[in-house]
Coordinates of N, CA and C in Angstrom, one line a residue:
F1 N 0.7 -1.1 0.3 CA 0.0 -0.2 -0.2 C 0.9 1.3 -0.1
S2 N 0.6 2.2 -0.9 CA 1.3 3.3 -1.0 C 0.6 4.6 -1.3
A3 N 0.8 5.5 -0.7 CA 0.0 7.1 -0.7 C 0.7 8.3 -1.2
V4 N 0.3 8.5 -2.0 CA 1.2 9.8 -2.5 C 0.6 11.3 -2.2
A5 N 1.0 12.2 -1.7 CA 0.3 13.4 -1.4 C 0.5 14.8 -2.1
T6 N 0.0 15.3 -2.6 CA 0.4 16.7 -3.3 C -1.1 17.5 -3.2
G7 N -0.8 18.7 -3.3 CA -1.5 19.9 -3.2 C -1.3 21.3 -3.8
R8 N -1.9 22.0 -3.9 CA -1.9 23.2 -4.3 C -1.0 24.2 -3.9
A9 N -0.4 25.1 -4.3 CA 0.8 26.1 -3.9 C 0.7 26.3 -2.1
Q10 N -0.7 26.6 -1.6 CA -0.4 26.9 -0.1 C -0.8 25.7 0.7
V11 N -0.9 24.4 0.0 CA -0.8 23.3 0.8 C 0.3 22.5 0.5
Q12 N 0.9 22.0 1.6 CA 2.0 21.2 1.7 C 1.7 19.7 2.4
Q13 N 2.3 18.8 1.6 CA 2.3 17.6 2.1 C 3.4 16.6 1.8
E14 N 3.4 15.7 2.7 CA 5.0 14.8 2.3 C 4.6 14.1 0.8
P15 N 5.7 13.7 0.3 CA 5.6 13.5 -1.2 C 5.1 12.1 -1.1
S16 N 5.4 11.2 -0.2 CA 4.4 9.6 -0.5 C 4.7 9.1 1.0
A17 N 3.8 8.0 1.2 CA 3.9 7.6 2.5 C 3.3 6.1 2.2
E18 N 4.0 4.9 3.1 CA 3.7 3.5 2.5 C 3.3 2.9 4.1
T19 N 2.6 1.7 3.8 CA 2.2 0.7 4.9 C 2.1 -0.3 4.3
T20 N 1.5 -1.2 5.6 CA 1.5 -2.6 4.9 C 0.0 -2.9 5.2
E21 N -0.8 -3.5 4.3 CA -2.2 -4.0 4.4 C -2.5 -4.1 6.1
D22 N -3.8 -3.4 6.4 CA -4.2 -3.4 7.8 C -3.5 -2.6 8.6
T23 N -2.3 -1.8 8.4 CA -1.5 -1.1 9.3 C -1.9 0.3 9.2
G24 N -2.6 0.8 10.1 CA -2.9 2.2 10.0 C -1.8 3.3 9.7
I25 N -2.1 4.2 9.0 CA -1.4 5.5 8.5 C -2.0 6.8 8.4
N26 N -1.0 7.4 8.8 CA -1.4 9.0 9.0 C -0.6 9.7 7.7
I27 N -1.6 10.9 7.1 CA -1.3 11.3 6.1 C -1.5 12.9 6.5
N28 N 0.1 13.5 6.6 CA -0.4 15.0 7.2 C -0.4 16.1 5.9
C29 N -1.1 17.3 6.3 CA -1.3 18.4 5.6 C -0.9 19.4 6.1
S30 N 0.1 20.5 5.6 CA 0.0 21.6 6.3 C -0.6 22.8 5.3
H31 N -1.4 23.6 6.1 CA -2.4 24.7 5.1 C -1.9 25.8 6.2
P32 N -0.8 26.7 6.2 CA -0.5 27.8 7.2 C -1.5 28.8 6.6
N33 N -1.9 29.2 5.6 CA -2.4 30.3 5.2 C -3.7 30.3 5.1
I34 N -4.3 29.5 5.5 CA -5.7 29.0 5.5 C -6.8 30.4 5.9
Q35 N -7.7 30.6 5.3 CA -8.7 31.7 5.8 C -9.7 31.0 6.6
S36 N -10.4 31.9 7.6 CA -11.4 31.7 8.3 C -12.5 30.8 7.9
N37 N -12.9 31.4 6.4 CA -14.1 30.7 5.7 C -13.8 29.5 5.0
E38 N -12.5 29.1 4.9 CA -12.3 28.2 3.9 C -12.4 26.6 4.7
V39 N -12.7 25.8 3.6 CA -12.9 24.5 4.2 C -11.8 23.5 3.7
I40 N -11.3 22.5 4.7 CA -10.2 21.6 4.4 C -11.0 20.2 3.6
V41 N -10.6 20.0 2.3 CA -11.0 18.9 1.4 C -10.1 17.9 1.5
W42 N -10.2 16.7 1.7 CA -9.4 15.4 1.2 C -10.1 14.8 0.1
Y43 N -9.3 14.4 -1.1 CA -9.8 13.4 -1.8 C -8.6 12.3 -2.4
R44 N -8.9 11.3 -3.0 CA -8.1 10.7 -3.7 C -8.3 10.2 -5.1
L45 N -7.1 9.8 -5.6 CA -7.2 9.3 -7.0 C -6.8 8.0 -7.2
L46 N -7.6 7.2 -7.3 CA -7.2 5.6 -7.4 C -7.0 5.8 -9.1
P47 N -6.1 4.7 -9.4 CA -5.4 4.4 -10.4 C -6.7 4.0 -11.5
G48 N -6.7 4.8 -12.8 CA -7.6 4.8 -13.6 C -8.9 5.1 -13.6
Q49 N -9.1 6.0 -12.3 CA -10.4 6.7 -12.0 C -10.4 7.9 -11.9
G50 N -11.6 8.6 -11.9 CA -11.5 10.0 -11.5 C -11.4 10.3 -10.0
P51 N -11.4 11.6 -9.8 CA -11.1 11.6 -8.1 C -12.5 11.9 -7.3
E52 N -12.0 11.0 -6.1 CA -13.2 10.8 -5.2 C -13.1 11.5 -3.7
L53 N -14.1 12.1 -3.5 CA -14.1 13.2 -2.2 C -14.0 12.2 -1.1
L54 N -13.3 12.0 -0.4 CA -13.3 11.5 1.1 C -14.0 12.1 2.0
V55 N -13.7 13.4 2.5 CA -14.1 14.1 3.6 C -13.9 15.4 3.4
S56 N -14.7 16.4 4.0 CA -14.4 17.9 4.0 C -15.0 18.5 5.6
S57 N -14.1 19.1 6.1 CA -14.4 19.6 7.5 C -13.6 20.9 7.6
H58 N -14.1 21.9 8.4 CA -14.0 23.2 8.8 C -13.0 23.0 10.2
K59 N -13.5 22.1 11.0 CA -12.7 22.1 12.3 C -12.9 20.4 13.0
G60 N -12.1 20.4 13.9 CA -12.2 19.0 14.9 C -12.0 17.7 14.1
I61 N -12.7 16.7 14.5 CA -12.6 15.4 14.1 C -13.7 15.1 13.3
K62 N -13.4 14.3 12.3 CA -14.8 13.9 11.3 C -14.1 12.5 10.9
E63 N -15.4 11.6 10.9 CA -15.1 10.1 10.9 C -15.4 9.7 9.5
L64 N -14.6 8.9 8.8 CA -14.7 8.2 7.4 C -15.1 6.9 7.4
S65 N -15.9 6.3 6.7 CA -16.5 5.1 6.9 C -16.0 4.2 5.7
D66 N -15.6 4.8 4.7 CA -15.1 4.1 3.4 C -14.0 5.0 2.9
P67 N -12.8 4.9 3.2 CA -12.3 3.9 3.7 C -12.1 4.5 5.1
L68 N -12.3 3.2 6.3 CA -12.4 3.6 7.6 C -10.9 4.2 8.1
G69 N -11.7 5.5 8.9 CA -10.5 6.3 9.5 C -11.1 7.3 10.0
W70 N -10.4 8.8 9.8 CA -11.3 9.9 10.4 C -10.0 11.1 9.9
L71 N -10.5 12.3 9.9 CA -9.9 13.5 9.7 C -9.8 14.1 11.0
S72 N -8.6 14.8 11.1 CA -8.2 15.5 12.4 C -7.8 17.1 11.8
V73 N -8.4 17.9 12.4 CA -7.9 19.5 11.8 C -7.5 19.9 12.9
A74 N -6.2 20.3 13.3 CA -5.7 21.0 14.4 C -6.5 22.5 14.6
A75 N -6.5 22.5 15.9 CA -7.0 23.8 16.5 C -6.9 25.1 16.1
D76 N -5.9 25.4 15.6 CA -5.1 26.5 14.9 C -5.8 26.4 13.1
R77 N -6.0 25.4 12.9 CA -6.6 25.0 11.5 C -5.6 25.1 10.5
R78 N -4.1 25.4 10.8 CA -3.2 25.2 10.0 C -2.6 24.3 9.4
S79 N -2.9 22.8 10.1 CA -2.8 21.5 9.4 C -4.0 20.6 9.9
S80 N -3.9 19.6 9.0 CA -4.8 18.6 9.2 C -4.2 17.3 8.8
A81 N -4.7 16.2 9.7 CA -4.2 14.8 9.3 C -5.3 13.6 8.8
L82 N -5.2 13.1 7.6 CA -5.9 11.8 7.4 C -5.7 10.5 8.1
W83 N -6.3 9.7 8.6 CA -5.7 8.8 9.3 C -6.7 7.6 8.7
L84 N -6.0 6.7 8.0 CA -6.4 5.4 7.5 C -6.4 4.2 8.4
A85 N -7.4 3.9 9.0 CA -7.4 2.9 10.1 C -6.8 1.6 9.7
R86 N -7.5 1.0 8.7 CA -7.3 -0.5 8.2 C -7.1 -0.8 6.7
P87 N -6.0 0.4 6.2 CA -6.0 0.4 4.7 C -6.0 -1.2 4.1
R88 N -6.5 -1.2 2.9 CA -6.7 -2.3 2.1 C -5.7 -2.2 0.8
R89 N -5.3 -3.0 0.2 CA -4.5 -2.9 -1.4 C -5.4 -2.2 -2.0
G90 N -6.7 -2.1 -2.0 CA -7.7 -1.2 -3.1 C -7.5 0.1 -2.7
D91 N -7.0 0.5 -1.6 CA -6.9 1.7 -0.8 C -5.6 2.7 -1.5
A92 N -4.7 1.8 -2.3 CA -3.3 2.7 -2.7 C -3.9 3.7 -3.8
A93 N -3.3 4.7 -3.5 CA -4.0 5.8 -4.3 C -3.3 7.1 -4.4
V94 N -3.3 8.1 -5.1 CA -2.9 9.5 -4.7 C -3.8 10.3 -3.7
Y95 N -3.6 10.8 -2.4 CA -4.2 11.3 -1.7 C -3.9 12.8 -1.5
Y96 N -5.1 13.5 -1.6 CA -4.9 15.1 -2.0 C -5.6 15.7 -0.7
C97 N -4.8 16.8 -0.3 CA -5.7 17.7 0.7 C -5.9 19.0 -0.1
A98 N -6.7 19.8 -0.1 CA -7.2 21.2 -0.4 C -7.9 21.7 0.3
V99 N -7.6 23.5 0.3 CA -8.7 24.2 1.1 C -9.3 25.2 0.0

């Protein structure tokens, strides 16, 4: 399982992350210039498919059902983290965050 993260200019993510099946993984995103009215959005691009919206949030913690996990937004909203609790081979994708 591998996850590649990228985003627009004001969003910064690590270039890649890897884990094994059923081993949780955290994908971090930094958005230091986020405005108070902007929403944090995470989506993924599976091989050969179009983009899939995973979750969007303004603050706090939001659960995901498929893939299982959650999005956590820092109190100052300058960063967020997508936690995939039990990733499967089918979850290998490019994961994007955006604001």
